XYZ file of C-alpha atoms in Angstrom:
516
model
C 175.348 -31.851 192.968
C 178.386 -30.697 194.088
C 179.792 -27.034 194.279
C 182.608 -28.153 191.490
C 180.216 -29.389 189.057
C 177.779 -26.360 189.615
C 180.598 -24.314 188.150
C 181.396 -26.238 185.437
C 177.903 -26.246 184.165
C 177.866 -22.607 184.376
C 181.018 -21.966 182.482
C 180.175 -24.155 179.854
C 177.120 -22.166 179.705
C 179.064 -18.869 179.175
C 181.438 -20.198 176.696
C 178.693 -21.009 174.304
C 176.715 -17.625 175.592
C 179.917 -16.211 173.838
C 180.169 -17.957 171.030
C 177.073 -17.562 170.213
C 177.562 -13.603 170.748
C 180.762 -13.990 168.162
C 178.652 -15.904 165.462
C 175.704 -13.330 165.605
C 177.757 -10.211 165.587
C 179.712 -12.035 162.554
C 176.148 -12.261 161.125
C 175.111 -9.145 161.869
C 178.439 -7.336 160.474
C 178.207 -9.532 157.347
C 174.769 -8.102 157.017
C 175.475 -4.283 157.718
C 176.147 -1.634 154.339
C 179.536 -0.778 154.829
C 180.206 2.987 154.103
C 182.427 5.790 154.022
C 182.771 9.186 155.287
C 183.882 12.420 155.328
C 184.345 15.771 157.399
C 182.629 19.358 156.254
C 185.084 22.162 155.777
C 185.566 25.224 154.159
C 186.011 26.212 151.594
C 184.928 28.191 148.152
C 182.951 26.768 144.917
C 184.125 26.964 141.633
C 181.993 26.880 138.408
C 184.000 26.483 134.898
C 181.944 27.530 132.142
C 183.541 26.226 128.798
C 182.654 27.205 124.827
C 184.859 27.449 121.868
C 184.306 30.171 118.950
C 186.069 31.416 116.499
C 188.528 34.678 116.383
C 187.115 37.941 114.101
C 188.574 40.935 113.461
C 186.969 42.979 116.259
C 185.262 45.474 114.548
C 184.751 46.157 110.540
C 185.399 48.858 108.503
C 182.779 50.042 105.387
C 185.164 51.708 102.145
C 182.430 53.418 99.724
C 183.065 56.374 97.221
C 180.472 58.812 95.808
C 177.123 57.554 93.984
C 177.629 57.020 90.278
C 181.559 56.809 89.832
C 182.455 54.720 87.251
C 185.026 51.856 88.511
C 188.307 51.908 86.730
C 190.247 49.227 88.070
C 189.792 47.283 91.658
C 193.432 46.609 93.734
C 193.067 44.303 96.356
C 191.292 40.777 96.563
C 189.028 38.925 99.172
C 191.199 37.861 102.193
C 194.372 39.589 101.138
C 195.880 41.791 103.927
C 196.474 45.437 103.258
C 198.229 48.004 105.513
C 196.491 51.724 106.091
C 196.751 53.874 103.107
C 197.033 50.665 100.257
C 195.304 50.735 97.177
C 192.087 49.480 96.996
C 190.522 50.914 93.860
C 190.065 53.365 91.556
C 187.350 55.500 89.721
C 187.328 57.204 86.044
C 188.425 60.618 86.330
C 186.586 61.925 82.816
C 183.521 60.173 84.154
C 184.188 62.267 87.634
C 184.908 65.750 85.394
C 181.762 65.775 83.584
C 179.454 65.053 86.397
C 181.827 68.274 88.047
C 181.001 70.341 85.551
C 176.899 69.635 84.801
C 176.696 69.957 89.011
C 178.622 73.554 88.303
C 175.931 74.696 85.624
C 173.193 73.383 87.929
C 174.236 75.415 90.319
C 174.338 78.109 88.408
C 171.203 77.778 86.872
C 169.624 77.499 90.792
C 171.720 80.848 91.402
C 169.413 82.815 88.285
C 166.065 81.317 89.332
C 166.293 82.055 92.575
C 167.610 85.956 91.982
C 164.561 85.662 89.699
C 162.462 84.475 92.253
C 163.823 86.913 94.653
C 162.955 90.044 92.487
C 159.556 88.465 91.696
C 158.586 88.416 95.006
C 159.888 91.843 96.126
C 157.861 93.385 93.286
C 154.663 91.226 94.931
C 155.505 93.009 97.755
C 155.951 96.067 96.669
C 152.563 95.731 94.607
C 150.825 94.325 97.643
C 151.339 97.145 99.923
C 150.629 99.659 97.221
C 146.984 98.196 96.921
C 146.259 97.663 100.426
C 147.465 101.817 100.923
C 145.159 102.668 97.820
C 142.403 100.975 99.458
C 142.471 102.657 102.721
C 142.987 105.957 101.055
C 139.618 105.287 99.337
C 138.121 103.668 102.365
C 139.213 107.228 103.784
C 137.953 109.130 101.094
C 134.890 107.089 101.097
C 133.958 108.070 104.631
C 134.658 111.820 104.295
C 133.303 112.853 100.748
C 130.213 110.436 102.073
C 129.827 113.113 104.935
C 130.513 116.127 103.705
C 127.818 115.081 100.729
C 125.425 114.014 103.866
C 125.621 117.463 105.543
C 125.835 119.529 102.167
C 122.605 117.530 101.829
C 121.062 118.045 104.796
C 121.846 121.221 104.482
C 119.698 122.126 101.600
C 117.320 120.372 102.673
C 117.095 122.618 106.068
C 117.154 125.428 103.852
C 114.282 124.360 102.016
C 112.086 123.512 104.475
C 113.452 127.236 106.301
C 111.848 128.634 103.066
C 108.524 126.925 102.933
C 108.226 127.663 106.897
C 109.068 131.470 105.934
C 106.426 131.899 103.257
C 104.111 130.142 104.979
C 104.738 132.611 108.226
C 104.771 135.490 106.173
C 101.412 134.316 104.214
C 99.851 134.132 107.914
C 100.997 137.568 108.651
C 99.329 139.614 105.966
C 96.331 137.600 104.897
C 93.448 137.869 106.684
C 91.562 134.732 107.530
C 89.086 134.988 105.126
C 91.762 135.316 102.787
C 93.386 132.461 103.808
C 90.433 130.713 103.574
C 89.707 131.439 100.675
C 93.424 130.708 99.811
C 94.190 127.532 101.599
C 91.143 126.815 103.959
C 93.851 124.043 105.794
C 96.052 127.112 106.446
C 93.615 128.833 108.003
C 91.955 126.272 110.083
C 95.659 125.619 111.290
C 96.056 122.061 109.595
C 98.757 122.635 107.061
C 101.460 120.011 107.632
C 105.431 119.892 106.623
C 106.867 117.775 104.187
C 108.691 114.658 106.087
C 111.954 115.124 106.926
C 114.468 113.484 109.017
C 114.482 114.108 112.725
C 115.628 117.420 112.422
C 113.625 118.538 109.986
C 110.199 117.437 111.683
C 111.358 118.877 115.036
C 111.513 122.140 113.313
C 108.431 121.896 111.135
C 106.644 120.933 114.270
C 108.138 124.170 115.920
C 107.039 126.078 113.349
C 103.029 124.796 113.122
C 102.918 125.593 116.865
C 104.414 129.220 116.437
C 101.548 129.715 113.769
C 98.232 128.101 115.755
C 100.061 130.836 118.882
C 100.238 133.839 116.100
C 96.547 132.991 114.797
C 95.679 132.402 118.315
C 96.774 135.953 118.586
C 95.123 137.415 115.403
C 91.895 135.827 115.841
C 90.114 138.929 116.473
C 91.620 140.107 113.333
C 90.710 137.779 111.368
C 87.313 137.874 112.422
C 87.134 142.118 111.995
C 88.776 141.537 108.609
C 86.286 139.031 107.466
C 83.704 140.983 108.687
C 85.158 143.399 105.901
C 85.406 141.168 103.287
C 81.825 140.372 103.388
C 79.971 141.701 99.882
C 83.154 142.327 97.769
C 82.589 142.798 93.976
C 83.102 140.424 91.561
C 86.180 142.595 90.803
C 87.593 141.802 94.034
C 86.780 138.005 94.248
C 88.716 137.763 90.645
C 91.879 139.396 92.268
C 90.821 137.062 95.525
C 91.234 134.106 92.696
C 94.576 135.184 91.016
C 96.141 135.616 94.507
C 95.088 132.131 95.733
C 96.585 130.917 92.476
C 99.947 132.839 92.704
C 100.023 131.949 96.316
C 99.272 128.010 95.213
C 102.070 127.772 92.756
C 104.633 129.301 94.750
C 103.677 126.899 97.643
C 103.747 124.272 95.493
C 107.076 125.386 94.397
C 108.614 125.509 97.693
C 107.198 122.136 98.578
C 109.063 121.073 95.338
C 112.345 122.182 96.626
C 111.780 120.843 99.885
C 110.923 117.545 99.092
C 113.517 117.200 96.541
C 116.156 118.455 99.022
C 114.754 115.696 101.057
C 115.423 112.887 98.531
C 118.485 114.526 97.924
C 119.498 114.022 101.466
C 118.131 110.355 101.625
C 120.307 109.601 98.232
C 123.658 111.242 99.999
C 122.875 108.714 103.420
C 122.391 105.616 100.745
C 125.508 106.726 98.806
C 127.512 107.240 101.715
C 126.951 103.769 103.008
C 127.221 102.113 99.728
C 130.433 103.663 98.981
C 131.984 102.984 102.911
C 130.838 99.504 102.662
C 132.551 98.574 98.879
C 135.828 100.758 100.174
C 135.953 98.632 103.175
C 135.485 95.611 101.189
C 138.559 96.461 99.016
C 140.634 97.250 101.828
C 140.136 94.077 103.355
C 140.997 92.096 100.011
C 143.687 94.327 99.448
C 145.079 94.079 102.765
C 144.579 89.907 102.803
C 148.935 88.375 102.214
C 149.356 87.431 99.098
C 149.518 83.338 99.462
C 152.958 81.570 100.916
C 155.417 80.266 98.445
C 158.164 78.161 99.469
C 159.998 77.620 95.935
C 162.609 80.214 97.027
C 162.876 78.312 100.346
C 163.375 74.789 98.483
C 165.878 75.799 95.817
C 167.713 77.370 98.473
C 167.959 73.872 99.833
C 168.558 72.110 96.561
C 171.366 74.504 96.286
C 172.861 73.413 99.204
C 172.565 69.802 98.656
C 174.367 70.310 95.099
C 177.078 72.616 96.426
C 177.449 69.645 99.224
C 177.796 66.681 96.749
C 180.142 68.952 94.272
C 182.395 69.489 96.890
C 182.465 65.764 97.937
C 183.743 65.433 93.854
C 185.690 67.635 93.925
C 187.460 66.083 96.236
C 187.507 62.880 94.868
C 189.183 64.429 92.304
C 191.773 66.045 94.180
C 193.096 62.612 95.118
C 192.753 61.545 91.792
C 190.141 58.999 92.091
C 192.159 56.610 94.400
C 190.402 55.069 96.792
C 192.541 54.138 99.782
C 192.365 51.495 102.756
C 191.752 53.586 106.076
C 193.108 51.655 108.976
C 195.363 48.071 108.615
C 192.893 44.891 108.087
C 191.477 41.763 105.868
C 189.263 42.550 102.889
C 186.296 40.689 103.861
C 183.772 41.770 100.919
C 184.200 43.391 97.122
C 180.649 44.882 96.044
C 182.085 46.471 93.201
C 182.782 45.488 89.645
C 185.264 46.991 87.433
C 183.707 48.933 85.070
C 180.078 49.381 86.570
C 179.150 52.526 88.360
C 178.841 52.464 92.191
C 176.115 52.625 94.275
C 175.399 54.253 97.862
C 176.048 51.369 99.598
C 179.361 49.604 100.703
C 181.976 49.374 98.052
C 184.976 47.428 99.724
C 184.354 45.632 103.703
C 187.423 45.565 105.349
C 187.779 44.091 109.337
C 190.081 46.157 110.849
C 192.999 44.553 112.562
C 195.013 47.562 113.531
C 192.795 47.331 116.956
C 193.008 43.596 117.739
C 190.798 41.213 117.227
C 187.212 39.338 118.615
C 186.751 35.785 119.860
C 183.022 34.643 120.386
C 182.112 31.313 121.970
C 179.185 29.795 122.377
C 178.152 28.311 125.836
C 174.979 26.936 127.384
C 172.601 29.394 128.651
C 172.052 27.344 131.819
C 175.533 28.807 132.857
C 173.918 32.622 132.616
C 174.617 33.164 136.420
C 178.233 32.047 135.973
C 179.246 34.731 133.194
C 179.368 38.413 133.290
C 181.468 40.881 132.191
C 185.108 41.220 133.387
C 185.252 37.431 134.601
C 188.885 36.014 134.098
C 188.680 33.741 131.093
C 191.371 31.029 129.696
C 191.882 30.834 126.107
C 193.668 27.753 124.379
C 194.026 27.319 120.539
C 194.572 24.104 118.954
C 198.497 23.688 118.496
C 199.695 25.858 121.414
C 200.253 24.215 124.487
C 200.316 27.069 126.648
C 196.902 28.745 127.479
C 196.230 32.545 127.299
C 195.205 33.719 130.440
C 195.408 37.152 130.986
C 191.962 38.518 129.444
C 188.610 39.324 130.201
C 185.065 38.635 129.167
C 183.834 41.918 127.313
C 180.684 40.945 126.801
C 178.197 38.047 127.036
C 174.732 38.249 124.826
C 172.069 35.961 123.484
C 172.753 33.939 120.489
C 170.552 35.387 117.317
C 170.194 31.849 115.780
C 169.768 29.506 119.592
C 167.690 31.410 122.164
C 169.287 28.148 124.692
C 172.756 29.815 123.523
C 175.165 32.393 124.490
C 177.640 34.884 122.769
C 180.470 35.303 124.956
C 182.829 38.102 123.675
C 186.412 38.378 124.723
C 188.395 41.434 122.931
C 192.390 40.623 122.270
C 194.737 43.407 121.280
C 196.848 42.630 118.369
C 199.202 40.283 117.519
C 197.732 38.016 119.882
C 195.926 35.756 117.770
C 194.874 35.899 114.283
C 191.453 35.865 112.507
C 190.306 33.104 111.389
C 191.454 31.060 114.322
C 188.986 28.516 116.533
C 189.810 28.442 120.421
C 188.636 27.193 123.391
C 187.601 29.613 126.141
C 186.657 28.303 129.857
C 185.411 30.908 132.420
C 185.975 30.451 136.043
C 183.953 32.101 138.604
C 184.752 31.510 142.310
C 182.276 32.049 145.163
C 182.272 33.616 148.317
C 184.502 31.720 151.284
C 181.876 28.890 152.907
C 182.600 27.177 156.306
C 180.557 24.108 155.421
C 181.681 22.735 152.143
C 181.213 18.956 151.332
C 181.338 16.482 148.486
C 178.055 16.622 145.907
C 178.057 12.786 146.331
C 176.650 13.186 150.356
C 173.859 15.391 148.789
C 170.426 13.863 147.942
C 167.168 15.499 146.922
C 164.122 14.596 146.613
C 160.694 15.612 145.951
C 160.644 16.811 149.698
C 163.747 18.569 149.883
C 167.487 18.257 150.037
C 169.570 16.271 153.090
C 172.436 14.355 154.040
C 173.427 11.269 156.296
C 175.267 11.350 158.927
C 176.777 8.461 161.393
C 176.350 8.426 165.187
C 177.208 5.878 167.515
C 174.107 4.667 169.681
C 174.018 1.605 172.289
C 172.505 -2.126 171.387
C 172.161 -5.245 172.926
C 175.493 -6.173 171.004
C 177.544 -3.344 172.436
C 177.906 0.571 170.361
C 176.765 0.376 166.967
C 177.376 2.849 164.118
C 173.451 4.074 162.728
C 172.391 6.183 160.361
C 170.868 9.783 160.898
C 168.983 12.096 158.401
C 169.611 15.744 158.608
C 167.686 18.039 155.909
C 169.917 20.788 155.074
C 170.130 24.146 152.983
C 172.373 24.447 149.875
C 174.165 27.839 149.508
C 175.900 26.870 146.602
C 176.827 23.877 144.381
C 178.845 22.363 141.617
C 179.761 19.462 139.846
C 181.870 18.298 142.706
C 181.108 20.181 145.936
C 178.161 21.665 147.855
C 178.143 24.586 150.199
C 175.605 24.079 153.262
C 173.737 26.698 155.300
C 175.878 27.205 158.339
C 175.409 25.472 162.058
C 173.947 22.229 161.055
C 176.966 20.222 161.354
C 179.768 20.248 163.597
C 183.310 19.878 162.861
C 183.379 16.409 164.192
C 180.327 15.214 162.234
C 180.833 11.974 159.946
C 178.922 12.679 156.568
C 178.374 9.339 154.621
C 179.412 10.280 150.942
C 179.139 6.283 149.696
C 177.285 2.999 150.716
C 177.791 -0.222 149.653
C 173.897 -0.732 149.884
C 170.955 1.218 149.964
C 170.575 3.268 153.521
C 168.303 5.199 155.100
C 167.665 6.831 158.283
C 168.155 4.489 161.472
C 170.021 1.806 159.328
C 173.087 -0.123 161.057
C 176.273 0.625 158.814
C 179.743 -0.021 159.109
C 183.002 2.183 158.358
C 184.640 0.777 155.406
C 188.568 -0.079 156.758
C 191.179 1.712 154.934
């Protein structure tokens, strides 16, 4: 084969090589999701929070008069506008003079009782300390007449016992002791004993019966010489022997008396004493006991002020005649009263007051919480004015009472700005924080796994650089209804981010730009 026909053959070879190469990348391009893309950049996020509410009278006002005025006439109706100082009703003034007048007498009835009560419980007083200083004057008395009766006692009693020791001594002295045997045989054998006594009184008698065994001790040889004598005396003799034992009996016996009722005598003052100290002290500690609290001075006192307190409040009420008046400018919102019934202590007249502006609450979704807080910029538009009011403030944003999934958000106007009554529109806008990576909510995807995006790269085939598909799991800062803010450094500025697909995509697929 020649060299010219060699070359032929190979040519023809490459011409269908290429268009086979045409018709396959035709295929393969017919076959690819076509796409398009964008750049990150920065930017900020914006959330609009919208609601609509209507516009209150920011804050209302409760009228009322004094309990238990008759209503004379009533001024003003529901919803009618009054100015500060208008009429709003009025109440009987004979009804108000006689209620005036029975508070006067009750006060001055409180005023006697209480001066009654006042001199009723001085006299108490008075009578209290006088029987608590009676009753330690007899406690006092009690404990010295008690002694002195215990030592005149005693006293005597000493005596008496001084006089039965004396005759007994003196007995010893000039009898001899035959005689005294013959007159008290326990004398003489030194066995007489004394009466009991108290301490004292045996001590001494004790003294005494020693003193006598010494002084017979003494006499013994006496007594023995002497009844040596008195042997064989004549009947004579033993009959004046007889009458002196008997004389010298009775007057022993008398002494002993004496003694023994000086003795009891004593015991009786101890007994008395004690008795008496005891009752004394029992009456001085009754007497001295406070007579029990009483607090009826204490409560009229308060009763009295109470009265003097709602008598001046008629009083007053009568001063202005019994007109009641409208406090600040507003609505009437509520009449509780009836013309002709008396009035109660609650609210007679509800007025919302308009001379400080008024209130417009909306209602918004709870799920925009994070969004709202007070002080964010708000934009109000009512139905009928084209231009929006833009130059307040949220005041306040609460729970709804009746939705728990509800809000209350409060936004205070001054007056003349709108009027009660009114519906509007409110939207809330609340800008974030400057982001460097900011890109379109439709290149974000999440999934049970986590959030990403796809990206395109170029990457060498068979048929030349091709345009695949690249998953990159990123973290969202912030996000809302049409843009996402991504966690810094995981794109570049030159990054393609795939934000539509004509076909379903996924990471590694072949895709093509979409031609503008």
């Amino acid at each position: 084969m020649d060299r010219k026909k060699v070359f032929g053959i190979f040519g023809g070879f490459l011409a269908v090589m290429l268009v086979f190469t045409i018709l396959s990348r035709a295929v393969s391009g017919a076959s690819m999701a076509r796409v398009e893309t964008v750049k990150a950049k920065g930017g900020i996020i914006e959330h609009r929070v919208s609601g609509s509410g209507k516009i209150e009278a920011g804050k209302e006002i409760a009228v009322y008069t004094e309990n238990g005025q008759r209503v004379k006439e009533i001024c003003v109706e529901e919803g009618q506008k009054v100015e500060k100082g208008d009429l709003l009703f009025t109440v009987d003034l004979e009804e108000l003079e006689e209620q005036i007048l029975a508070l006067q007498q009750e006060l001055e009835k409180e005023k006697l009782q209480n001066q009654d009560l006042q001199s009723a419980g001085n006299l108490e007083q008075k009578t209290w300390e006088t029987n608590r200083n009676r009753a330690a004057e007899d406690y006092n008395a009690a404990v010295a007449d008690g002694e002195k009766a215990v030592i005149q006692a005693k006293a005597e009693w000493d005596r008496a016992e001084q006089e039965l020791h004396a005759f007994l001594q003196s007995q010893s002295d000039h009898l001899s002791t035959d005689q005294m045997q013959r007159v008290n045989p326990d004398l003489a054998n030194g066995t007489q004993e004394a009466p009991d006594g108290d301490s004292n009184a045996e001590e001494g008698q004790k003294n005494s019966a020693d003193g006598d065994n010494r002084e017979g001790s003494q006499d013994q040889n006496k007594e023995e010489k002497d009844q040596n004598q008195n042997q064989g005396q004549t009947p004579e003799q033993e009959t004046n022997a007889a009458q002196e034992k008997a004389e010298w009996e009775a007057q022993k016996a008398q002494l002993e008396q004496a003694a023994a009722e000086a003795k009891a005598a004593y015991e009786a003052a101890l007994s008395a004493r004690a008795e008496n100290v005891k009752a004394t002290a029992r009456a001085l500690e009754d007497a001295s006991r406070q007579p029990a609290s009483d607090s009826t001075l204490k409560q009229n006192e308060i009763t009295r002020q109470q009265q003097e307190l709602a008598l001046n409040k008629l009083q007053s009420l009568k001063k202005i005649e019994g007109k009641i008046t409208a406090p600040v400018q507003g609505i009437v919102t509520q009449i509780a009263i009836t013309t002709g019934d008396f009035t109660t202590e609650g609210t007679a007249i509800r007025l919302a007051d308009t001379s400080q502006g008024n209130r417009l609450t909306a209602v918004v979704d709870k799920s925009n919480e994070k969004y709202l807080s007070k002080g964010s910029p708000v934009n109000i538009s009512v139905s009928g004015k084209k231009e929006e009011i833009s130059d307040y403030t949220v005041t306040n944003v609460t729970e709804n009472e009746e939705d728990p999934n509800l809000l209350d958000v409060v936004i205070d106007l001054p007056p003349g700005v709108l009027e009660a009554g009114m519906m509007a529109d409110i939207e809330v806008v609340q800008k974030s924080e400057e982001y460097s990576t900011v890109i379109p909510v439709q290149a974000l995807h999440e999934e049970q796994s986590g959030t990403f995006i796809l990206v395109v790269q170029e990457e060498q085939g068979v048929m030349g650089t091709e345009l695949a598909v690249k998953r990159l799991e990123v973290n969202v800062l912030d996000k809302n209804s049409a843009y996402a803010a991504l966690e810094e450094g995981l794109l570049s500025g030159d990054q393609e981010i795939i934000s539509s697909s004509s076909r379903v995509i996924e990471d590694g697929s072949r895709v093509r730009k979409k031609e503008t």
